[in-house]
């Protein structure tokens, strides 16, 4: 018998508008989050991502529809969020004048009533986020990477099951970003459910299982990223002629300059692509494969302006 | 949680040099400058009492008048100085004939230098009047035989001064305390510093709102009202510590350094009550302003501006007695004035029934402010969302 993972959060036909008679900011959205999954919410600016996350985290109340945390039936919505949900805002949501330890101690003192557990929870968060070296340093003096880790550590010190992350790797060096992505993958393995917003689509591809595309407050596409799809990118010495483009059996997307991309959905398309590339071998400058086809999907969905 | 909140708020202020400067350095500097200024002003008043007497030849009593003026603290040059900034007292020819008459044209002209401060001019006029009153007493006692006409002039003057001394009729102790220039400046700038906690509180609120900390806290198992209450308690404790430090410096260090009598607080219980009352009011008022502002610029303009205006209206910058009546009356509605009056009574050791009136007014004001602040904070928090 297949093991079914529990649903952590469901949204059923949720709508929300900030003003009466104005277009809805969230329009009839339904989705569900599975335990241990990472779901990305993507969309252009003003698509409704922030509003949707505000609704899911109880910061706003849905005007129609229902939001439930079925895994925590024993709690009400507010209690479930207070006990099991943590936020990692894009800004450094902590006190820059306090040390790393004092920041964690303050937030733990709010989330955990049992004082005997405070030290243990702080230590666990420090260890998970590799903050041992800077634990006594003032938060404001940390590097961008450590600040990002502290931002996440504060969320983890609450010992949540669901974590909402808003661009947690913005403005940091590649090594620090890798460390954070590794940490988030570890959290997924531990069964934590992640909700992720970012404009860095390669990170989304690396980390997320599902992507929800929002536009004008509506879900315009939901995509599972664990499929067999591949993205093939190549660049040429000079622009391809129309006759050369037609060698490919599926639509070829022209990126900047002489860069091209195509999505391969099955082995037949893969064979056709290799055949076409073989005919163009003298013109090919560089070639790469990726299981990240999210970028093309994003471009397909949002290239046209919203009417 | 309260302990952690107190620790957090105390460290946020202690680690911020700007906050420390606003809460401690600024009021201490004001205390020092204003105490020095009023102390120096008193000394200047005394040293500025220089008066040239012109027309001595017209009166056989002019020597007595000059001695009496000297006894009042005037410096009277032996020959008249004709500088424009010199104050002069000119005697008219018929002065001796008219001195004992109750009516008639004035026979003395007092011209006070324009360069003297209004307080000094008033003091000079009163002292000249007192000298003239003593001269009349001298002539009367000579006439009645109560003063021996053959006594040397200095002994006659001594007898007149003794006969006109009324200081025994006044309560000496309170007069001494109120004479201390530190008593005016220390309570005023102590209160000013305490109310300036509005700036660190506003900046913390704005930081928490802008960097997402409050959004994060909204998903924690604590109501925002409870968080607000904990913050208020933490700030009251910080304010009481600030008040204690300022009191120590204002009552002991500054008077000691300026060679003035030390100020003392009247009773431990009264002191504790005053500190708690003033701190609670300052914090409630600060929380209200902090919950209203949305940016650093607004915090500085509203927080700083309101406090400076209140301080001016409360007579901290210009004494109430030289303000127009309607402006001076506004002080009675200022919480800063009530707070300063509590401290003045505490430091002058003259607590009366108004102590309780001011205390009740402050508690009423703080209750109103706290309720309004909590309502505003909750309203803003309801509208606070992700990003």
XYZ file of C-alpha atoms in Angstrom:
694
model
C 0.000 0.000 0.000
C 1.402 3.339 -1.034
C 2.272 5.733 1.771
C 0.157 8.888 1.445
C 1.737 12.037 2.832
C -0.578 14.185 4.946
C -1.910 17.498 3.668
C -0.652 20.373 5.804
C -2.608 23.281 4.342
C -5.561 23.600 2.006
C -7.082 26.612 0.313
C -10.537 26.170 -1.178
C -11.886 28.851 -3.497
C -10.233 31.600 -1.494
C -10.861 35.187 -2.585
C -9.747 38.469 -1.102
C -9.921 42.113 -2.099
C -8.441 45.080 -0.294
C -11.232 47.447 -1.358
C -14.862 47.040 -2.273
C -15.637 47.424 -5.983
C -11.944 46.990 -6.812
C -10.589 43.917 -8.622
C -9.893 40.999 -6.291
C -6.285 40.635 -5.208
C -6.813 36.889 -4.808
C -9.485 35.366 -6.985
C -10.868 31.909 -6.265
C -7.581 30.205 -5.441
C -7.478 26.557 -4.434
C -4.389 24.576 -3.606
C -2.948 22.210 -1.042
C 0.481 21.703 0.509
C 1.828 18.233 1.259
C 4.001 17.494 4.280
C 7.693 17.597 3.434
C 7.165 19.388 0.123
C 8.440 22.687 -1.088
C 6.014 24.802 -3.080
C 7.096 27.906 -4.933
C 4.665 30.723 -5.516
C 5.769 32.638 -8.573
C 4.443 35.532 -10.533
C 5.326 39.023 -11.649
C 5.102 41.986 -9.289
C 1.502 42.650 -8.268
C 0.413 39.108 -9.099
C -0.909 38.553 -5.559
C 1.935 36.489 -4.045
C 2.219 38.598 -0.894
C -1.538 38.674 -0.424
C -1.770 34.904 -0.869
C 0.970 34.304 1.703
C -0.644 36.821 4.063
C -3.872 34.820 3.792
C -2.121 31.481 4.347
C -0.310 32.814 7.417
C -3.367 34.439 8.980
C -2.118 37.999 8.467
C -5.256 38.578 6.359
C -8.616 36.871 6.609
C -10.161 35.361 3.467
C -13.398 37.040 2.420
C -14.740 33.933 0.737
C -13.561 30.325 0.673
C -11.755 28.384 3.360
C -8.180 28.020 4.608
C -7.481 24.979 6.742
C -4.559 23.308 8.400
C -6.077 19.795 8.357
C -3.027 18.244 10.035
C -3.806 20.339 13.120
C -7.525 19.830 13.404
C -7.254 20.106 17.163
C -6.216 23.750 16.873
C -8.136 26.595 15.319
C -6.567 28.420 12.374
C -4.974 31.086 14.567
C -3.599 28.563 17.030
C -2.278 26.300 14.278
C -0.422 29.259 12.757
C 0.848 30.448 16.149
C 2.177 26.997 17.022
C 3.298 25.478 13.726
C 3.991 28.209 11.170
C 7.068 30.379 10.866
C 7.916 33.237 8.526
C 11.244 34.188 7.018
C 10.678 37.687 5.619
C 12.921 39.037 2.901
C 14.134 41.797 5.240
C 16.276 40.990 8.243
C 13.431 40.711 10.731
C 15.461 40.816 13.927
C 17.194 43.284 16.217
C 20.494 44.450 14.779
C 21.706 45.864 18.102
C 21.372 42.510 19.886
C 23.684 39.513 19.658
C 22.724 36.429 17.671
C 22.034 34.575 20.923
C 19.940 37.386 22.423
C 17.846 37.602 19.264
C 17.126 33.891 19.394
C 16.486 34.043 23.152
C 13.936 36.808 22.706
C 11.959 35.045 19.970
C 12.091 31.692 21.772
C 10.816 33.354 24.946
C 7.665 34.285 23.015
C 7.125 31.003 21.196
C 7.914 28.591 24.030
C 6.264 28.951 27.428
C 8.372 26.251 29.073
C 11.554 28.084 30.086
C 13.452 24.817 30.548
C 13.233 24.202 26.808
C 14.571 27.594 25.757
C 18.285 26.742 25.818
C 17.685 23.521 23.922
C 15.668 25.200 21.164
C 18.185 28.011 20.792
C 21.052 25.519 20.563
C 19.198 23.470 17.953
C 18.578 26.536 15.765
C 22.213 27.639 16.092
C 23.436 24.203 15.096
C 21.047 23.811 12.171
C 22.062 27.145 10.691
C 25.775 26.846 11.525
C 25.820 30.004 13.606
C 28.214 28.702 16.295
C 31.049 30.994 15.209
C 29.007 34.180 15.496
C 26.689 33.370 18.356
C 27.958 36.206 20.571
C 28.388 38.750 17.804
C 26.045 41.678 17.378
C 23.595 40.831 14.610
C 24.107 44.136 12.824
C 27.817 43.425 12.362
C 27.315 40.045 10.640
C 27.919 39.449 6.947
C 24.921 39.222 4.627
C 25.146 35.427 4.578
C 25.109 35.102 8.353
C 22.248 37.607 8.609
C 20.231 35.444 6.210
C 21.030 32.389 8.301
C 20.009 34.173 11.498
C 16.766 35.211 9.793
C 16.086 31.528 9.120
C 17.372 30.387 12.528
C 14.819 32.624 14.272
C 12.064 30.946 12.276
C 13.459 27.498 13.057
C 13.784 28.262 16.777
C 9.999 28.242 16.854
C 10.211 24.584 15.760
C 7.621 25.012 13.024
C 6.273 22.405 10.631
C 5.497 24.893 7.867
C 7.932 27.633 6.892
C 7.181 30.504 4.548
C 10.323 31.950 2.972
C 10.484 35.183 1.004
C 13.610 35.345 -1.174
C 15.869 33.961 1.564
C 19.011 34.105 -0.586
C 18.778 37.650 -1.903
C 21.983 39.687 -1.834
C 24.458 37.056 -0.677
C 27.489 35.376 -2.179
C 27.192 32.005 -4.002
C 28.780 30.014 -1.144
C 26.390 31.421 1.435
C 23.529 30.784 -0.977
C 24.592 27.172 -1.416
C 24.721 26.771 2.369
C 21.172 28.086 2.690
C 19.850 25.906 -0.117
C 21.506 22.879 1.518
C 19.888 23.830 4.817
C 16.472 24.126 3.184
C 16.889 20.762 1.444
C 17.773 19.273 4.851
C 14.637 20.770 6.318
C 12.603 19.187 3.546
C 14.183 15.833 4.307
C 13.233 16.310 7.965
C 9.610 16.642 6.858
C 9.228 20.389 7.102
C 6.858 21.922 4.554
C 8.271 24.944 2.769
C 6.544 27.701 0.848
C 8.996 29.678 -1.208
C 8.884 32.881 -3.177
C 11.848 33.970 -5.244
C 12.725 35.475 -8.577
C 15.756 33.165 -8.824
C 14.160 30.409 -10.850
C 17.163 28.077 -10.839
C 16.845 28.004 -7.037
C 13.174 27.185 -7.355
C 14.063 24.325 -9.678
C 16.716 23.099 -7.257
C 14.538 23.239 -4.178
C 10.853 23.032 -5.014
C 8.544 20.158 -5.845
C 5.648 22.247 -7.069
C 5.242 25.681 -8.547
C 2.092 27.777 -8.401
C 2.024 30.548 -10.988
C -0.094 33.536 -10.049
C -1.290 36.322 -12.273
C -3.864 38.985 -11.423
C -4.690 37.112 -8.234
C -5.549 33.903 -10.108
C -3.648 30.643 -10.345
C -2.728 30.442 -14.015
C -0.696 27.239 -13.779
C 0.449 24.608 -11.314
C 3.480 22.584 -12.259
C 5.123 19.585 -10.638
C 8.884 19.868 -10.964
C 9.708 16.228 -10.388
C 8.658 15.299 -13.974
C 10.942 14.005 -16.675
C 11.156 17.340 -18.449
C 14.532 18.665 -19.460
C 15.657 22.068 -20.593
C 18.253 22.255 -23.349
C 20.133 25.507 -23.835
C 22.684 26.324 -26.487
C 24.389 29.288 -28.029
C 25.653 29.749 -31.571
C 28.380 31.822 -33.199
C 25.819 33.645 -35.329
C 22.010 33.841 -35.260
C 20.176 30.793 -36.569
C 18.404 31.055 -39.883
C 14.702 30.193 -40.093
C 15.551 27.020 -41.968
C 17.896 25.999 -39.181
C 15.224 26.657 -36.521
C 12.761 24.392 -38.262
C 15.146 21.454 -37.744
C 13.834 21.231 -34.174
C 10.613 19.302 -33.678
C 9.397 21.527 -30.814
C 9.261 25.276 -30.337
C 12.644 26.871 -29.956
C 12.753 29.849 -27.627
C 15.196 32.579 -28.470
C 16.809 34.061 -25.385
C 19.195 37.022 -25.389
C 21.604 37.269 -28.358
C 22.435 33.925 -29.919
C 21.153 31.908 -26.953
C 18.369 29.384 -27.479
C 16.357 27.079 -25.275
C 13.931 24.245 -25.775
C 11.997 21.968 -23.453
C 12.252 18.243 -23.970
C 9.284 16.263 -22.708
C 10.190 12.732 -23.802
C 12.875 10.551 -25.358
C 11.569 11.113 -28.892
C 12.001 14.838 -28.567
C 15.431 14.238 -27.074
C 16.452 12.174 -30.112
C 15.105 14.814 -32.513
C 16.976 17.524 -30.641
C 20.273 15.625 -30.852
C 19.691 15.059 -34.554
C 19.071 18.775 -35.175
C 22.083 19.762 -33.082
C 24.195 17.310 -35.082
C 23.299 19.140 -38.283
C 24.252 22.442 -36.709
C 27.400 21.164 -35.045
C 29.684 23.683 -36.780
C 27.605 26.598 -35.556
C 27.222 25.490 -31.911
C 29.324 27.462 -29.472
C 28.095 26.029 -26.147
C 25.546 23.452 -25.025
C 23.986 22.591 -21.657
C 21.170 20.461 -20.256
C 19.158 21.216 -17.195
C 16.105 19.748 -15.527
C 15.030 23.384 -15.036
C 12.312 24.128 -17.538
C 10.657 26.516 -15.121
C 12.250 29.541 -16.664
C 10.735 28.841 -20.045
C 7.364 28.188 -18.501
C 7.618 31.463 -16.623
C 8.437 33.293 -19.852
C 5.609 31.569 -21.702
C 3.097 32.492 -19.029
C 4.098 36.030 -18.300
C 5.604 37.307 -21.544
C 2.295 38.820 -22.666
C 1.110 41.829 -20.657
C -2.008 41.362 -18.526
C -5.066 42.766 -20.327
C 8.851 36.761 28.351
C 8.621 40.071 30.196
C 12.190 39.644 31.440
C 13.438 39.025 27.904
C 11.476 42.033 26.640
C 12.986 44.244 29.358
C 16.461 42.923 28.547
C 15.867 43.439 24.839
C 14.587 47.008 25.123
C 17.306 47.963 27.631
C 20.019 46.578 25.350
C 18.530 48.216 22.273
C 18.795 51.573 24.033
C 22.136 50.875 25.713
C 23.712 49.768 22.420
C 22.449 52.814 20.555
C 24.657 55.836 21.164
C 22.034 58.203 19.769
C 19.448 56.994 22.266
C 21.919 57.317 25.147
C 22.768 60.828 24.039
C 19.104 61.798 23.920
C 18.189 60.162 27.219
C 21.218 61.053 29.346
C 23.707 63.393 27.732
C 21.200 65.958 26.471
C 19.301 66.476 29.780
C 22.566 66.495 31.758
C 24.011 69.163 29.469
C 20.825 71.207 29.781
C 20.908 70.843 33.571
C 24.513 72.013 33.714
C 24.102 74.894 31.273
C 20.845 76.178 32.730
C 21.967 75.833 36.356
C 25.211 77.626 35.533
C 23.305 80.296 33.653
C 20.821 80.993 36.447
C 23.566 80.837 39.080
C 25.690 83.240 37.061
C 22.648 85.413 36.439
C 22.127 85.787 40.196
C 25.763 86.734 40.668
C 25.584 89.137 37.734
C 22.491 90.755 39.213
C 24.416 91.484 42.373
C 27.499 92.775 40.580
C 25.409 94.877 38.180
C 23.865 96.907 40.973
C 26.086 99.867 40.280
C 24.486 103.286 40.663
C 25.872 106.812 40.327
C 24.197 109.411 42.523
C 23.993 112.838 40.884
C 23.046 116.075 42.683
C 24.348 115.158 46.112
C 24.768 118.883 46.845
C 20.985 119.416 46.811
C 20.418 117.194 49.861
C 21.999 117.134 53.278
C 20.702 113.563 53.568
C 22.402 112.367 50.412
C 25.236 110.734 52.347
C 22.725 108.759 54.388
C 20.924 107.691 51.226
C 24.211 106.571 49.674
C 25.069 104.495 52.752
C 21.619 102.951 52.735
C 21.985 102.132 49.027
C 25.322 100.479 49.771
C 23.683 98.481 52.542
C 21.175 97.238 49.915
C 24.083 95.907 47.830
C 24.610 98.845 45.458
C 28.061 99.899 44.387
C 28.030 103.715 44.486
C 31.084 105.388 42.940
C 32.425 108.350 44.969
C 32.199 110.620 41.929
C 29.407 110.172 39.334
C 30.317 108.220 36.224
C 28.788 109.580 33.045
C 28.874 106.515 30.846
C 25.766 105.648 28.881
C 25.558 102.188 30.395
C 25.845 103.468 33.966
C 22.582 103.618 35.955
C 22.011 106.928 37.710
C 19.933 108.347 40.531
C 19.497 112.107 40.188
C 18.489 114.195 43.198
C 16.396 117.349 42.555
C 16.849 120.618 44.480
C 13.694 120.325 46.591
C 14.322 116.740 47.639
C 14.862 117.469 51.375
C 11.678 119.525 51.631
C 9.481 116.956 49.972
C 10.918 113.728 51.314
C 8.538 113.459 54.261
C 5.472 114.552 52.325
C 3.202 111.837 51.038
C 2.324 113.712 47.876
C 4.086 115.972 45.438
C 6.168 115.807 42.350
C 8.929 113.255 42.218
C 12.269 114.582 43.323
C 14.406 111.630 42.358
C 14.993 110.286 38.857
C 16.180 106.746 38.454
C 17.631 105.914 35.058
C 18.591 102.288 34.661
C 21.020 101.169 31.985
C 19.322 99.606 28.949
C 21.911 96.857 28.972
C 20.610 95.319 32.183
C 18.283 92.303 32.123
C 14.613 92.870 33.000
C 15.021 90.955 36.270
C 17.990 93.129 37.266
C 16.070 96.308 36.406
C 13.164 95.182 38.569
C 15.508 94.282 41.405
C 17.283 97.644 41.160
C 14.005 99.598 41.305
C 12.812 97.640 44.344
C 16.110 98.146 46.148
C 16.110 101.912 45.511
C 12.537 102.049 46.877
C 13.642 100.099 49.949
C 16.547 102.527 50.501
C 14.173 105.480 50.293
C 11.822 103.840 52.775
C 14.775 103.382 55.131
C 15.708 107.051 54.652
C 12.191 108.060 55.651
C 12.476 105.807 58.702
C 15.826 107.463 59.526
C 14.323 110.945 59.405
C 11.302 109.825 61.402
C 13.456 108.232 64.118
C 15.607 111.345 64.297
C 12.471 113.428 64.676
C 11.038 111.242 67.435
C 14.403 110.945 69.178
C 14.566 107.155 68.705
C 17.846 107.663 66.870
C 20.693 109.495 68.594
C 21.672 112.410 66.372
C 25.221 112.400 67.784
C 25.980 108.794 66.811
C 28.449 108.232 63.975
C 26.706 107.701 60.616
C 27.659 104.038 60.305
C 26.049 103.247 63.681
C 22.943 105.189 62.734
C 22.725 103.200 59.509
C 23.189 99.981 61.442
C 20.266 100.892 63.704
C 18.062 101.736 60.730
C 18.867 98.417 59.071
C 18.031 96.548 62.278
C 14.781 98.501 62.698
C 13.683 97.792 59.115
C 14.673 94.120 59.091
C 11.621 91.949 58.412
C 13.363 88.713 57.473
C 12.430 87.086 60.801
C 8.801 87.224 59.631
C 9.533 84.907 56.713
C 10.003 81.134 56.698
C 13.739 80.956 56.250
C 14.120 77.301 55.306
C 11.927 77.302 52.210
C 13.356 80.593 51.049
C 16.850 79.088 51.190
C 15.792 76.016 49.203
C 14.018 78.038 46.560
C 16.984 80.359 46.213
C 19.040 77.459 44.862
C 19.247 77.996 41.066
C 19.537 74.222 40.591
C 15.994 73.840 41.864
C 14.580 75.526 38.788
C 16.727 73.903 36.142
C 17.240 70.354 37.460
C 13.558 69.278 37.691
C 12.716 70.957 34.380
C 15.456 69.318 32.336
C 15.116 66.053 34.239
C 11.503 65.903 33.035
C 12.520 67.019 29.541
C 14.990 64.115 29.317
C 12.463 61.607 30.614
C 9.856 62.655 28.025
C 12.433 62.424 25.242
C 12.266 58.629 25.472
C 9.705 59.109 22.696
C 12.543 59.083 20.147
C 14.093 55.671 20.977
C 10.610 54.164 21.374
C 9.430 55.532 18.022
C 12.563 54.362 16.243
C 12.220 50.842 17.681
C 8.576 50.695 16.578
C 9.429 51.897 13.089
C 12.339 49.440 12.782
C 10.166 46.556 13.928
C 7.476 47.527 11.451
C 9.814 48.144 8.508
C 12.034 45.086 8.806
C 9.190 42.603 9.179
C 9.717 41.795 12.860
C 6.144 42.741 13.726
C 4.798 40.638 10.846
C 6.870 37.759 12.133
C 5.579 38.307 15.672
C 1.988 38.288 14.429
C 2.453 34.588 13.728
C 3.691 33.923 17.272
C 1.495 32.712 20.120
C 1.174 36.139 21.693
C -1.464 38.795 21.186
C -0.203 42.120 19.919
C -1.897 43.836 22.872
C 0.136 41.675 25.250
C 3.326 42.426 23.314
C 2.526 46.138 23.494
C 1.878 45.915 27.230
C 5.184 44.084 27.781
C 7.020 46.737 25.811
C 5.371 49.457 27.888
C 6.443 47.754 31.142
C 9.981 47.380 29.822
C 10.148 51.056 28.895
C 8.798 52.145 32.290
C 11.636 50.243 33.972
C 14.176 51.770 31.583
C 12.698 55.201 32.287
C 12.892 54.727 36.059
C 16.576 53.801 35.774
C 17.117 56.864 33.563
C 15.271 58.990 36.150
C 17.434 57.617 38.952
C 20.639 58.443 37.076
C 19.441 61.936 36.203
C 18.331 62.540 39.793
C 21.740 61.468 41.099
C 23.523 63.776 38.694
C 21.053 66.646 39.030
C 20.733 66.617 42.807
C 24.331 65.848 43.784
C 26.927 65.990 41.010
C 25.886 69.228 39.289
C 25.265 71.308 42.460
C 28.525 69.965 43.919
C 30.513 70.894 40.812
C 28.908 74.352 40.623
C 29.435 74.991 44.333
C 25.703 75.162 45.051
C 23.783 73.569 47.929
C 23.001 69.920 47.149
C 19.375 69.055 46.420
C 17.725 66.236 48.320
C 14.551 64.279 47.689
C 11.772 64.495 50.242
C 11.176 60.965 51.565
C 11.707 57.606 49.868
C 8.004 56.886 49.426
C 7.273 60.245 47.802
C 10.334 59.818 45.590
C 9.294 56.351 44.402
C 5.750 57.554 43.760
C 7.004 60.559 41.803
C 9.464 58.529 39.722
C 6.822 55.926 38.830
C 4.175 58.562 38.071
C 6.410 60.666 35.845
C 7.894 57.616 34.068
C 4.492 56.039 33.395
C 3.163 59.305 32.003
C 6.207 59.876 29.814
C 6.034 56.309 28.480
C 2.285 56.413 27.807
C 2.696 59.719 25.965
C 5.715 58.375 24.053
C 3.836 55.199 23.087
C 0.974 57.285 21.734
C 3.290 59.403 19.585
C 5.298 56.322 18.543
C 2.168 54.475 17.460
C 1.075 57.457 15.353
C 4.279 58.042 13.383
C 5.258 55.973 10.366
C 8.749 57.114 9.468
C 11.999 58.252 11.059
C 11.382 61.792 9.817
C 7.947 61.885 11.411
C 9.351 60.468 14.657
C 11.950 63.205 14.902
C 9.602 66.026 13.915
C 6.579 64.882 15.933
C 8.416 63.319 18.894
C 11.030 66.020 19.246
C 8.792 68.906 18.215
C 5.920 68.100 20.578
C 8.321 67.730 23.503
C 10.081 71.009 22.781
C 6.764 72.880 22.485
C 5.488 71.308 25.714
C 8.736 72.237 27.474
C 8.442 75.833 26.275
C 4.812 76.035 27.401
C 5.759 74.525 30.765
C 8.183 77.336 31.505
C 11.364 75.294 31.084
C 12.910 77.684 28.593
C 11.341 80.998 29.577
C 10.142 81.498 33.178
C 6.357 81.435 33.458
C 6.306 84.744 35.383
C 7.571 86.685 32.386
C 5.200 84.972 29.931
C 1.906 86.618 28.919
C -0.903 85.486 31.250
C -2.762 83.410 28.640
C 0.427 81.563 27.650
C 1.403 81.002 31.267
C -2.084 79.608 31.914
C -1.443 76.935 29.262
C 1.277 75.493 31.476
C -1.435 74.325 33.855
C -2.577 71.936 31.149
C 0.870 70.550 30.352
C 1.897 67.139 31.697
C 5.528 68.279 31.628
C 4.649 71.165 33.962
C 2.782 68.812 36.318
C 5.763 66.458 36.312
C 8.240 69.276 36.990
C 6.062 70.630 39.801
C 6.046 67.194 41.463
C 9.833 67.117 41.327
C 10.207 70.708 42.525
C 8.051 69.951 45.548
C 10.068 66.804 46.165
C 13.386 68.653 45.909
C 12.345 71.777 47.800
C 10.933 69.541 50.558
C 7.688 71.498 50.479
C 5.038 68.970 49.516
C 1.495 70.325 49.710
C -1.955 69.279 48.514
C -1.106 70.170 44.904
C 1.321 67.218 44.893
C -1.678 64.889 44.885
C -3.546 67.006 42.324
C -0.613 66.885 39.923
C -0.173 63.145 40.530
C -3.849 62.457 39.812
C -3.708 64.589 36.651
C -0.639 62.701 35.446
C -2.230 59.295 36.064
C -5.375 60.378 34.244
C -3.341 61.675 31.326
C -1.218 58.522 31.123
C -4.306 56.296 31.181
C -5.823 58.240 28.297
C -2.585 58.167 26.317
C -2.006 54.456 26.902
C -5.551 53.556 25.829
C -5.250 55.676 22.685
C -1.788 54.252 21.954
C -2.979 50.650 22.329
C -5.971 51.301 20.065
C -3.789 52.934 17.406
C -1.152 50.188 17.614
C -3.766 47.430 17.283
C -5.364 49.189 14.332
C -2.040 49.484 12.549
C -1.178 45.883 13.354
C -4.425 44.655 11.810
C -3.371 46.273 8.536
C 0.151 44.883 8.672
C 0.717 42.127 6.084
C 3.541 40.227 4.429
C 5.880 42.735 2.732
